Short mmCIF file of C-alpha atoms (C1' of nucleotides) in Angstrom, two decimals:
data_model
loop_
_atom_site.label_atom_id
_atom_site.label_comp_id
_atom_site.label_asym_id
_atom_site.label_seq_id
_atom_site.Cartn_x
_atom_site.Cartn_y
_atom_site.Cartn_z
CA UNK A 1 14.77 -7.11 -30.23
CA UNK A 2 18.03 -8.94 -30.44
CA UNK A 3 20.56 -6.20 -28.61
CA UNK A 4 18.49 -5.34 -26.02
CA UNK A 5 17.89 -8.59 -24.46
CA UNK A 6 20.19 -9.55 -21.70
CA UNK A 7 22.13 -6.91 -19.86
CA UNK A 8 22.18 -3.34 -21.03
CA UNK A 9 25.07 -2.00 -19.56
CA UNK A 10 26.09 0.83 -21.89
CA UNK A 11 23.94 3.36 -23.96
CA UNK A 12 20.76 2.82 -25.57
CA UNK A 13 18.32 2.09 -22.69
CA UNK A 14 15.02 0.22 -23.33
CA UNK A 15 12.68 -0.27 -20.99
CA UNK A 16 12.76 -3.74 -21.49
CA UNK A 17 16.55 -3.32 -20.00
CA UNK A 18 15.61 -1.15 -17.52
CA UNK A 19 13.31 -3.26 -16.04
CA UNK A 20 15.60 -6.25 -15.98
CA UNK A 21 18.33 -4.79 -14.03
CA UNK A 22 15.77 -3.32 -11.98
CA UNK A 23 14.42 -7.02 -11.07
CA UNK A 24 18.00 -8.13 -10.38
CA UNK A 25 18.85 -5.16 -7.81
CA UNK A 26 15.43 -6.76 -6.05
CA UNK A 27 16.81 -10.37 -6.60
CA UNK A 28 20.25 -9.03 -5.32
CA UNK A 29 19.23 -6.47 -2.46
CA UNK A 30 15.85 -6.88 -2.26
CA UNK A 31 12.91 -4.32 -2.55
CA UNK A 32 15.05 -2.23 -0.16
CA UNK A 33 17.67 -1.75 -2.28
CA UNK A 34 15.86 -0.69 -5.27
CA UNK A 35 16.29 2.95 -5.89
CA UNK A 36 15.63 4.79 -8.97
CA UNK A 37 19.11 6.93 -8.62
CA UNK A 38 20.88 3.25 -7.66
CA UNK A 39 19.24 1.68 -10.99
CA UNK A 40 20.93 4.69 -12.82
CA UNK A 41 24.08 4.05 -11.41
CA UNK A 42 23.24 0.24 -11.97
CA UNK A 43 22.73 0.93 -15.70
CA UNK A 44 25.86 3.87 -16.25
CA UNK A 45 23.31 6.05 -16.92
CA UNK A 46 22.36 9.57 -15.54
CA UNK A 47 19.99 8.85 -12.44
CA UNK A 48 17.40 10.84 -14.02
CA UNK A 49 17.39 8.92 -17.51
CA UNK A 50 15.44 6.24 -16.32
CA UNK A 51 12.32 8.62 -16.27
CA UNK A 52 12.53 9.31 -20.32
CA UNK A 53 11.47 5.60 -20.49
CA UNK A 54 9.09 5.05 -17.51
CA UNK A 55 7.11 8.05 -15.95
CA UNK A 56 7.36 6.75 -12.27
CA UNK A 57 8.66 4.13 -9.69
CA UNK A 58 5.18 2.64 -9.90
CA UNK A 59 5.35 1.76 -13.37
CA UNK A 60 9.19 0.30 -12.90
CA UNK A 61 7.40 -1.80 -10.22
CA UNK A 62 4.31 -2.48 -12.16
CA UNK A 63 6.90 -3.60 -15.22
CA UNK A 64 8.91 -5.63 -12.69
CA UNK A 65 5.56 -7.52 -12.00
CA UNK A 66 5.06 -7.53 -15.65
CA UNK A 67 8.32 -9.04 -16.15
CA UNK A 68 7.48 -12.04 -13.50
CA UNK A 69 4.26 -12.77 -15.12
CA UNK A 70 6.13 -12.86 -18.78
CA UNK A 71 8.68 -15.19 -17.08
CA UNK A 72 5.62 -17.43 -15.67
CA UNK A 73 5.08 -18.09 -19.33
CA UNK A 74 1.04 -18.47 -18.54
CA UNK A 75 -0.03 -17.90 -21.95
CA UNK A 76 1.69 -21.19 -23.57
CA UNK A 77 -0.48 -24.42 -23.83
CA UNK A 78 0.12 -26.63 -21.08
CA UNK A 79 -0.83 -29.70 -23.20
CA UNK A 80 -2.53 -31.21 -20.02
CA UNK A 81 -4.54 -33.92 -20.27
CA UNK A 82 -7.10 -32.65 -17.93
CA UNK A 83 -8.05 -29.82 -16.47
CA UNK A 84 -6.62 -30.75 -13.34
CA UNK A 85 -3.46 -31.06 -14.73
CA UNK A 86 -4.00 -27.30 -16.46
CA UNK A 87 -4.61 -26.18 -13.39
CA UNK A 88 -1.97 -27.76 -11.65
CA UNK A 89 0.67 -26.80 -14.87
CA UNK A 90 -0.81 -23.17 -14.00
CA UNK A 91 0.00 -23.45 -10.18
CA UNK A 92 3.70 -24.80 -10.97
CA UNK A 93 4.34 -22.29 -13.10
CA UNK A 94 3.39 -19.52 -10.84
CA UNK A 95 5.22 -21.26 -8.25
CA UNK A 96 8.33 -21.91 -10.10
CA UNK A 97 8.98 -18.26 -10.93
CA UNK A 98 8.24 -16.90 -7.23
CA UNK A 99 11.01 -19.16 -6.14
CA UNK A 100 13.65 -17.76 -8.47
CA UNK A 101 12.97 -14.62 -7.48
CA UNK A 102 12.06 -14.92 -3.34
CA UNK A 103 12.73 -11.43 -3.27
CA UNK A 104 10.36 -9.98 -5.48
CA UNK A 105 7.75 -11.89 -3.95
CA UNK A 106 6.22 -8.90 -2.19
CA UNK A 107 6.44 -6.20 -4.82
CA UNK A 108 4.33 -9.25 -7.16
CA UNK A 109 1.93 -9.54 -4.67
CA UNK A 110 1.00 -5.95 -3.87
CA UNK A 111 0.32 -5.03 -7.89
CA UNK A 112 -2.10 -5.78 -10.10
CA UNK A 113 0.14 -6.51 -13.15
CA UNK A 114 -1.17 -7.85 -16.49
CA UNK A 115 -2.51 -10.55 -14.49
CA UNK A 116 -5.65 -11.13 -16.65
CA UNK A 117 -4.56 -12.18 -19.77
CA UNK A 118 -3.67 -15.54 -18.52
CA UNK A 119 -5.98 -16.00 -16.20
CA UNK A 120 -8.53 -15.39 -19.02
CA UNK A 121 -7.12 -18.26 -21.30
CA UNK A 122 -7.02 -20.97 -18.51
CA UNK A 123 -10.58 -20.03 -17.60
CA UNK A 124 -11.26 -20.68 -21.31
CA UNK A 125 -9.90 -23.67 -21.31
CA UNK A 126 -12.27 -25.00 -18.31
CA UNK A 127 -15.03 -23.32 -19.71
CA UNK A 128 -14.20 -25.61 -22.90
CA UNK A 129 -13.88 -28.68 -20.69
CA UNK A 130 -17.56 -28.43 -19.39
CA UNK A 131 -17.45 -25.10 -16.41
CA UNK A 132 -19.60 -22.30 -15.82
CA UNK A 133 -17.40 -19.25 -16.84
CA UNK A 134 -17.83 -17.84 -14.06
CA UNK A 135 -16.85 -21.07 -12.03
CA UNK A 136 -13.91 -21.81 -14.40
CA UNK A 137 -12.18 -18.01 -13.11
CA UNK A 138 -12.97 -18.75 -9.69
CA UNK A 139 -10.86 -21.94 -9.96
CA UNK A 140 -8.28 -20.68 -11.69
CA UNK A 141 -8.42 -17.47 -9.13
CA UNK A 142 -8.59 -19.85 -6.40
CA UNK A 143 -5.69 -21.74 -7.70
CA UNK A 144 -3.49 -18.98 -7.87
CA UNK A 145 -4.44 -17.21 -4.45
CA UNK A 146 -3.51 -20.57 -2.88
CA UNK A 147 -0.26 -21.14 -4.83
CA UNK A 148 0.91 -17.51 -3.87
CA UNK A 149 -0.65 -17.64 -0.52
CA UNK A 150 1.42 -20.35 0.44
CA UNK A 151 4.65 -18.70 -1.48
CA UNK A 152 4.47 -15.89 0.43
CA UNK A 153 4.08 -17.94 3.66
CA UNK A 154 7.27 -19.54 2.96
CA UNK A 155 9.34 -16.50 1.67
CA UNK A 156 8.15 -14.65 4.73
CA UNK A 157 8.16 -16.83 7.73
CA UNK A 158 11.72 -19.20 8.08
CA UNK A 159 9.34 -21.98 8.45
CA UNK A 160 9.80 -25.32 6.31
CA UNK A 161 12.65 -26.76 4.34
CA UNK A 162 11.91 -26.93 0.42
CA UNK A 163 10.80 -30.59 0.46
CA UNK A 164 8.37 -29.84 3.00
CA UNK A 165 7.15 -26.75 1.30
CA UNK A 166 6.79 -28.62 -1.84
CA UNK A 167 4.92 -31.15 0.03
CA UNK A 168 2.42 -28.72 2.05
CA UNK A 169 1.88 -27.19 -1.64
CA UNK A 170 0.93 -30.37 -3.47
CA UNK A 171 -1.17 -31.47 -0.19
CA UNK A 172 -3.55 -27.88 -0.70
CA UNK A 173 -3.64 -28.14 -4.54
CA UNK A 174 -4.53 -31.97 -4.50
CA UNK A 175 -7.58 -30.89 -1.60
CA UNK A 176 -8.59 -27.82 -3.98
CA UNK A 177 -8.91 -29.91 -6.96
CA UNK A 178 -10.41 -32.58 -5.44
CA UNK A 179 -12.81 -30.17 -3.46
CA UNK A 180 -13.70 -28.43 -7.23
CA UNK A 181 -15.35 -31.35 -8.38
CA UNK A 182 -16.79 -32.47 -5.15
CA UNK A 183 -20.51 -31.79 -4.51
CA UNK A 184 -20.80 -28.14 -2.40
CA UNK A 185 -19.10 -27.11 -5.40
CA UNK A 186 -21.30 -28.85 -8.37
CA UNK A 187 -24.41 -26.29 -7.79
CA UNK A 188 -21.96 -23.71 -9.89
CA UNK A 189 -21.38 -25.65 -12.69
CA UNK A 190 -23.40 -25.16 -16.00
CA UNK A 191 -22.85 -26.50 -19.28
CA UNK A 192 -23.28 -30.85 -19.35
CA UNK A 193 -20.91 -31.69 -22.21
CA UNK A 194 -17.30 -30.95 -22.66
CA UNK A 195 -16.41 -29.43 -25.87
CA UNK A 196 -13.17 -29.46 -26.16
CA UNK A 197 -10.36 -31.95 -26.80
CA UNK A 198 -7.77 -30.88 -24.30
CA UNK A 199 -10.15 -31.88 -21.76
CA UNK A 200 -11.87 -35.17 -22.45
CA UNK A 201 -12.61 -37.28 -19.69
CA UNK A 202 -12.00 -35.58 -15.98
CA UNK A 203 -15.58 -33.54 -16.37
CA UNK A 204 -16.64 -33.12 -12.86
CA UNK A 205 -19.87 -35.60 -12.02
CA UNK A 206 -21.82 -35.01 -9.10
CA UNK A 207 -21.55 -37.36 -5.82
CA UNK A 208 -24.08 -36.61 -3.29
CA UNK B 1 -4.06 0.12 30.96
CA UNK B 2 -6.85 2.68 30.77
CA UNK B 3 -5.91 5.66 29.56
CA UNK B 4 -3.36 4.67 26.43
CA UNK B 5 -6.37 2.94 24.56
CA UNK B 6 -8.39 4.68 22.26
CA UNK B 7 -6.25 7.76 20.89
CA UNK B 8 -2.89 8.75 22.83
CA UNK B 9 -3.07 12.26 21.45
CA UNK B 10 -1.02 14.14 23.84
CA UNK B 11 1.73 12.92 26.06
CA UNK B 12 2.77 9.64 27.83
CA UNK B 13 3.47 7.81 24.75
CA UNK B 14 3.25 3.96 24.89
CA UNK B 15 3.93 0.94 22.69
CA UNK B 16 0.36 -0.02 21.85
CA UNK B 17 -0.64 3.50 21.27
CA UNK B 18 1.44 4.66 18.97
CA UNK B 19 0.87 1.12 17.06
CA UNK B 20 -2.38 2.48 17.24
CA UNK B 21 -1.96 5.59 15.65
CA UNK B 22 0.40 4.09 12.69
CA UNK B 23 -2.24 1.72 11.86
CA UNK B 24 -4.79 4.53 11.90
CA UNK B 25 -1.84 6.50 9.00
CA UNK B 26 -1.90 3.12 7.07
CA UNK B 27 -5.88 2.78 7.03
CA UNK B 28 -6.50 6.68 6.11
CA UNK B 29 -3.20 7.35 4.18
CA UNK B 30 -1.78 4.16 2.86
CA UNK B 31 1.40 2.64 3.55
CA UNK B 32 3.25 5.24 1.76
CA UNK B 33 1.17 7.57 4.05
CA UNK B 34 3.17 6.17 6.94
CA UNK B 35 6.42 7.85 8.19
CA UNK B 36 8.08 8.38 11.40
CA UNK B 37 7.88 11.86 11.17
CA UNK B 38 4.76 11.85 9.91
CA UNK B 39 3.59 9.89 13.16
CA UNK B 40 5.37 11.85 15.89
CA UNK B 41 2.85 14.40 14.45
CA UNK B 42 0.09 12.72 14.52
CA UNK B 43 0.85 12.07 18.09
CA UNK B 44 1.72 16.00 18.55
CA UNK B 45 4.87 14.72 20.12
CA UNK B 46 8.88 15.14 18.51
CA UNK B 47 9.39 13.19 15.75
CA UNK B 48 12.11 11.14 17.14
CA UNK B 49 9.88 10.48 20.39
CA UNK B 50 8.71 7.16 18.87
CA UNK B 51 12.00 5.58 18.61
CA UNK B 52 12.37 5.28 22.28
CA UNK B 53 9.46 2.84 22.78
CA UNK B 54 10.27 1.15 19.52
CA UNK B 55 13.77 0.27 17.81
CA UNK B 56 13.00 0.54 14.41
CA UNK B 57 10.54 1.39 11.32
CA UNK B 58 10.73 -2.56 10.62
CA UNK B 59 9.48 -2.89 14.43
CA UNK B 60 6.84 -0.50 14.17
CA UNK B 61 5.67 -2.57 10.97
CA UNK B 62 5.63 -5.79 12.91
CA UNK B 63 3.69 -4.07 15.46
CA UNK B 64 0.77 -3.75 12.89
CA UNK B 65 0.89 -6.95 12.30
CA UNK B 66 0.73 -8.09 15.61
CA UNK B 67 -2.37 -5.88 15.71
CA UNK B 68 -4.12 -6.72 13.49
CA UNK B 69 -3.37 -10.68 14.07
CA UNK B 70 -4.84 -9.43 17.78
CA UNK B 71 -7.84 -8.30 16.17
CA UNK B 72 -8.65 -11.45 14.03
CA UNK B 73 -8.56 -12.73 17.74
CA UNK B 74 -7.89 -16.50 16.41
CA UNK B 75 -6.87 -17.83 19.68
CA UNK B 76 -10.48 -17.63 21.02
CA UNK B 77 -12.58 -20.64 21.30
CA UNK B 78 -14.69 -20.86 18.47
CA UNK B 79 -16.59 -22.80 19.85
CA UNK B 80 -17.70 -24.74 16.28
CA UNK B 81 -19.53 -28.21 15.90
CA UNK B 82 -16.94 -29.52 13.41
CA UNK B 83 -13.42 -28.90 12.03
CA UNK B 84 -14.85 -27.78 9.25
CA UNK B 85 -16.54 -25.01 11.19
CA UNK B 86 -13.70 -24.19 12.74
CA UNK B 87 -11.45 -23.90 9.77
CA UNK B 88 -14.34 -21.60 8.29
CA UNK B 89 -14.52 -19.92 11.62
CA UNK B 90 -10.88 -18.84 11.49
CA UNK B 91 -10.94 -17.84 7.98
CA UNK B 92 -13.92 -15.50 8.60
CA UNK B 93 -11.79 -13.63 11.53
CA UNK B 94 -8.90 -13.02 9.07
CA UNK B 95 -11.24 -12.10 5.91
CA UNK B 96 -13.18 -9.56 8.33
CA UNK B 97 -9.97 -8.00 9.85
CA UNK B 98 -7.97 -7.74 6.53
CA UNK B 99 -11.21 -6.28 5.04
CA UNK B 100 -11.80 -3.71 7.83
CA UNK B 101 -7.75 -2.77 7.22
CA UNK B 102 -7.77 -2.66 3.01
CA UNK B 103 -4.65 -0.47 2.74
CA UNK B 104 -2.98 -2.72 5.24
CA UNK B 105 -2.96 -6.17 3.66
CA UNK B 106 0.55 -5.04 1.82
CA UNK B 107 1.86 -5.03 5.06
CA UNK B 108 0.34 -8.26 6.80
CA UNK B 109 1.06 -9.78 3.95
CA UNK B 110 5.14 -8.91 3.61
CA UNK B 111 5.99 -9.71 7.52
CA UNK B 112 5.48 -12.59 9.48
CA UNK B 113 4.53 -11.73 12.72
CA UNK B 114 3.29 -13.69 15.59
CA UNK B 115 0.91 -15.76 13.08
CA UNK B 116 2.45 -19.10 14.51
CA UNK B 117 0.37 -18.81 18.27
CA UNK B 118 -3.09 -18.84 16.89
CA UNK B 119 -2.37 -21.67 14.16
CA UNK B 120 -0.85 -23.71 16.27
CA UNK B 121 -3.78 -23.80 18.51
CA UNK B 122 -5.87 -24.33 15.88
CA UNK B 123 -3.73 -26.90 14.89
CA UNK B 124 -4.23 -28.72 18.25
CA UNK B 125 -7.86 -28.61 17.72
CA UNK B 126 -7.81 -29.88 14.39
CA UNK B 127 -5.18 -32.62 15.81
CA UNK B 128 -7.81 -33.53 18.61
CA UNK B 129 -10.72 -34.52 16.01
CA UNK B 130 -7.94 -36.78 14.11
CA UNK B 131 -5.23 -35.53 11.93
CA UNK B 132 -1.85 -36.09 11.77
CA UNK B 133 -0.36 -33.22 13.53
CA UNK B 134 1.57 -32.05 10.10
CA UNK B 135 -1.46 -32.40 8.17
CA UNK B 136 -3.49 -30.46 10.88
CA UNK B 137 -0.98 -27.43 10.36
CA UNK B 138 -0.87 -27.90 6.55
CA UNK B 139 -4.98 -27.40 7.16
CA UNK B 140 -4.53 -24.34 8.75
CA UNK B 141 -1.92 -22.82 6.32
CA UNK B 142 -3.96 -23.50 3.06
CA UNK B 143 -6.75 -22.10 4.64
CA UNK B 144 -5.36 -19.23 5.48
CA UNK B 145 -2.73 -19.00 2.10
CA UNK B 146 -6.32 -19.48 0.24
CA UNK B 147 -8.14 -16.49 2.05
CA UNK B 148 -5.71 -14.15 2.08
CA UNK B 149 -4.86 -14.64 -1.00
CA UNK B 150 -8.20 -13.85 -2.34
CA UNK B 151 -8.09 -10.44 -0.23
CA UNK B 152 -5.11 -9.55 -1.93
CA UNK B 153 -6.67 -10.25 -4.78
CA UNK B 154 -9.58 -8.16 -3.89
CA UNK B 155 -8.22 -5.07 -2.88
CA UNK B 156 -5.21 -5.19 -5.80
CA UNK B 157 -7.70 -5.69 -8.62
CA UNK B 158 -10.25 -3.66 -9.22
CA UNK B 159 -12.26 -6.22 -9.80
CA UNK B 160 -15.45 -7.71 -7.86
CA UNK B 161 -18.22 -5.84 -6.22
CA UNK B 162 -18.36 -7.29 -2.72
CA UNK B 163 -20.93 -9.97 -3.03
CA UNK B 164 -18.94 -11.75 -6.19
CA UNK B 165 -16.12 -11.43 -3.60
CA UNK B 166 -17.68 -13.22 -0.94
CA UNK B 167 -19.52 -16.03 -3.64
CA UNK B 168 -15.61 -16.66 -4.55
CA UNK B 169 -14.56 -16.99 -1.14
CA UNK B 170 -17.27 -19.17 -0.22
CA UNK B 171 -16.59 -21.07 -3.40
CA UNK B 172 -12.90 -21.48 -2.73
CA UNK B 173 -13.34 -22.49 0.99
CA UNK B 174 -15.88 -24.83 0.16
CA UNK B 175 -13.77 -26.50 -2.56
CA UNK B 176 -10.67 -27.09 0.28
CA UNK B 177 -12.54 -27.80 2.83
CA UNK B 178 -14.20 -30.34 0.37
CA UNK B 179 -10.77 -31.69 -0.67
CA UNK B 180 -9.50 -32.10 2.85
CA UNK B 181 -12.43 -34.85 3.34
CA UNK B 182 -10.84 -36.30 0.11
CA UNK B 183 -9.10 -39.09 -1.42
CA UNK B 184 -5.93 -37.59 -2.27
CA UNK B 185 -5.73 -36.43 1.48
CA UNK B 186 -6.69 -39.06 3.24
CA UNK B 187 -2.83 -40.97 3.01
CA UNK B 188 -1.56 -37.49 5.40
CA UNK B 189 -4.55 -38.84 8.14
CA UNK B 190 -3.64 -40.49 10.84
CA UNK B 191 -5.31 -41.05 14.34
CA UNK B 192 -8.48 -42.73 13.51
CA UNK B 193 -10.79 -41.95 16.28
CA UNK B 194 -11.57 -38.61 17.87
CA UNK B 195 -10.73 -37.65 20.98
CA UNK B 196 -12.40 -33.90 21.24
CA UNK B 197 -16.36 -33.05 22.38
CA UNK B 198 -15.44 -29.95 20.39
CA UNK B 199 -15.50 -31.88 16.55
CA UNK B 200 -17.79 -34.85 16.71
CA UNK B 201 -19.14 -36.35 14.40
CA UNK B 202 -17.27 -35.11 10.68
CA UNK B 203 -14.53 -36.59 10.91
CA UNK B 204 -13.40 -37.33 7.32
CA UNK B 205 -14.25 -40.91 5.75
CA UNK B 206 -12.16 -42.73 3.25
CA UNK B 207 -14.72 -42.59 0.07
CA UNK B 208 -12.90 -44.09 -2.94
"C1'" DA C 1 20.40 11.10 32.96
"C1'" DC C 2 17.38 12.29 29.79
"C1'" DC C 3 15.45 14.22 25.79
"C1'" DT C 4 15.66 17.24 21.89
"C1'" DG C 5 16.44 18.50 17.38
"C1'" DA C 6 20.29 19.39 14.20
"C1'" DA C 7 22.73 16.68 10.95
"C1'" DC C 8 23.80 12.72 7.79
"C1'" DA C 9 23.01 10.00 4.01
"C1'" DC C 10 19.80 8.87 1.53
"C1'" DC C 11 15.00 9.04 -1.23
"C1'" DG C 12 11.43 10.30 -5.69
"C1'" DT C 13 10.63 13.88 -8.68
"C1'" DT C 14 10.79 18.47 -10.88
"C1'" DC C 15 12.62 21.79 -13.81
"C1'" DA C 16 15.87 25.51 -14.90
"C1'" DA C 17 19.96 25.75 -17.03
"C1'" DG C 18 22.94 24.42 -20.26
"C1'" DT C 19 24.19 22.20 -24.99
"C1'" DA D 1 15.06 20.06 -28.94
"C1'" DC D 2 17.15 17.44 -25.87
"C1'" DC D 3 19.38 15.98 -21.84
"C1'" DT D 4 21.71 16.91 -17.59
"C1'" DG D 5 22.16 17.57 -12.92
"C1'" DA D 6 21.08 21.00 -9.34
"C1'" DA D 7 17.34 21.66 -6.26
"C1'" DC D 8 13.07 20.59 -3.57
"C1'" DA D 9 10.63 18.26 -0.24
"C1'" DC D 10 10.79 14.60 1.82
"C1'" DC D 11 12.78 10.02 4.15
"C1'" DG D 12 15.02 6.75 8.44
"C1'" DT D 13 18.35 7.12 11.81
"C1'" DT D 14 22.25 8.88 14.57
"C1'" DC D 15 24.24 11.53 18.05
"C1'" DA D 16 26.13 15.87 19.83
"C1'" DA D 17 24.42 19.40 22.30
"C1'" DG D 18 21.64 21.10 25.56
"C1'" DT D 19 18.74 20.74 30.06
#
DNA sequence: ACCTGAACACCGTTCAAGT
DNA sequence: ACCTGAACACCGTTCAAGT
């Protein structure tokens, strides 16, 4: 746990090291440039040794995805306030990561990836603050399709400057929230009182 | 202008039909599925035949694109009561395209392609019943960063029938389309009276 | 002048041959 | 028993050789 961290130049592969250096040749050449003979030669290792610690190029990719998710750090309590600001602590996170690696966008995208866990918790947490459960994953699904909808718009077109993108971003997630406790989207939620203390005052009322 | 639609099996090879055919690969065989050789057979023709009508596997991929941005046919009139309508209007079109082309998505997804001509008209239209121009695009993007999105997160995961699928959609649009209306949104608005038959009577209202 | 298809420099993956 | 690296069946793309 302590030498394999970092970068695993030498001997003793791990596929925790493996997968590192295999997000950096994305980060460095993009998804293009990752082979699995080039990660061999990457690592000083026989091209072939990769495949004693991962069966296939899917799972390097699937670990990859893994690895962003880890980095996203989803699982940690955001402390917020309000579910709004979980949410939005959720979004920046997600957001935050995709930037530092612009290449890797795509292979995130296009795989599944452990992406339940944390999605799970967060939907907890609204379901704590007073939201359906099923409501509560839709939001934090809805969240995150926006958040990496709009990534991937900026990665792949040459469109805005950061400030701008930043702005655009905080413009859709300030709507989104604002539209989850607005009335069209009241006759989903359920349970009257919030029950938890992370989330105390911000309970959606109804409008209409 | 006849003859190369439908299914260029034999000779006189042109642009749109051998677009065509790799789009036909990607739907039935995946994007891995989808080789140049592979699709100089499909076209019974010599495998290097393709690259004189197109430059480049990248091209052919942005041709697939352009496709299938031709099929969501967003530069039509939608001929909708409200910008609200409109927005959902143009959502619909890409939902129903990117769900009729599942194993596509990857690709629409990674490239930009010529997604700039029908948002910009939209835009226009959304500019015409009162928004600031930038927060008339910004519209348009979350929108569409929110519903593809979710169709990436459809056909990735395993995990909604379709009607959950659709509820979420429905649920997400709502909740933007909500939010645009919005406090939080209302600093980005700008022209205060309408100038289009095409959107009415919703234009948003201050409400706080 | 045009088109073909052999050839080049790569792939992911398997598996026989060595140690 | 383990690991290597040759070999297989593919790639995208180029370009000399043919017509």
């Amino acid at each position: 746990m302590s030498i394999t961290r970092g970068h695993a130049v030498t001997a003793a592969l791990s596929r925790e090291g493996i997968v590192d250096a295999a997000l950096g040749l994305v980060d460095r050449h993009g998804l293009a440039g990752l082979s699995m003979r080039r990660l061999g030669r990457e690592l000083g290792v026989d091209p072939m040794a990769v495949y004693r610690h991962l069966p296939d190029k899917a799972a390097l990719l699937d670990g990859i995805v893994d690895a962003l998710h880890a980095e996203m750090d989803l699982d940690s309590p955001a402390g917020a306030a309000s579910w709004r600001q979980e949410l939005a602590t959720y979004a920046g996170r997600v957001r935050e990561v995709l930037h530092r690696h612009p290449r890797a966008v795509g292979v995130f995208v296009t795989r599944a990836g452990s992406v339940d866990t944390g999605n799970a918790r967060l939907a907890d947490r609204l379901a704590a603050a007073g939201f359906a459960a099923r409501t509560g994953s839709w939001m934090v699904e809805c969240v995150r399709s926006l958040t990496v909808g709009l990534v991937v718009a900026e990665v792949v077109g040459a469109a805005g400057s950061g400030a701008d993108d930043d702005e655009r971003f905080r413009f859709g997630l300030t709507a989104l929230l604002d539209g989850f406790e607005r009335a069209g989207t009241q006759a989903a939620l359920a349970r009257p009182s919030p029950r938890s203390p992370s989330a105390p005052r911000t309970r959606p009322t109804a409008r209409r």
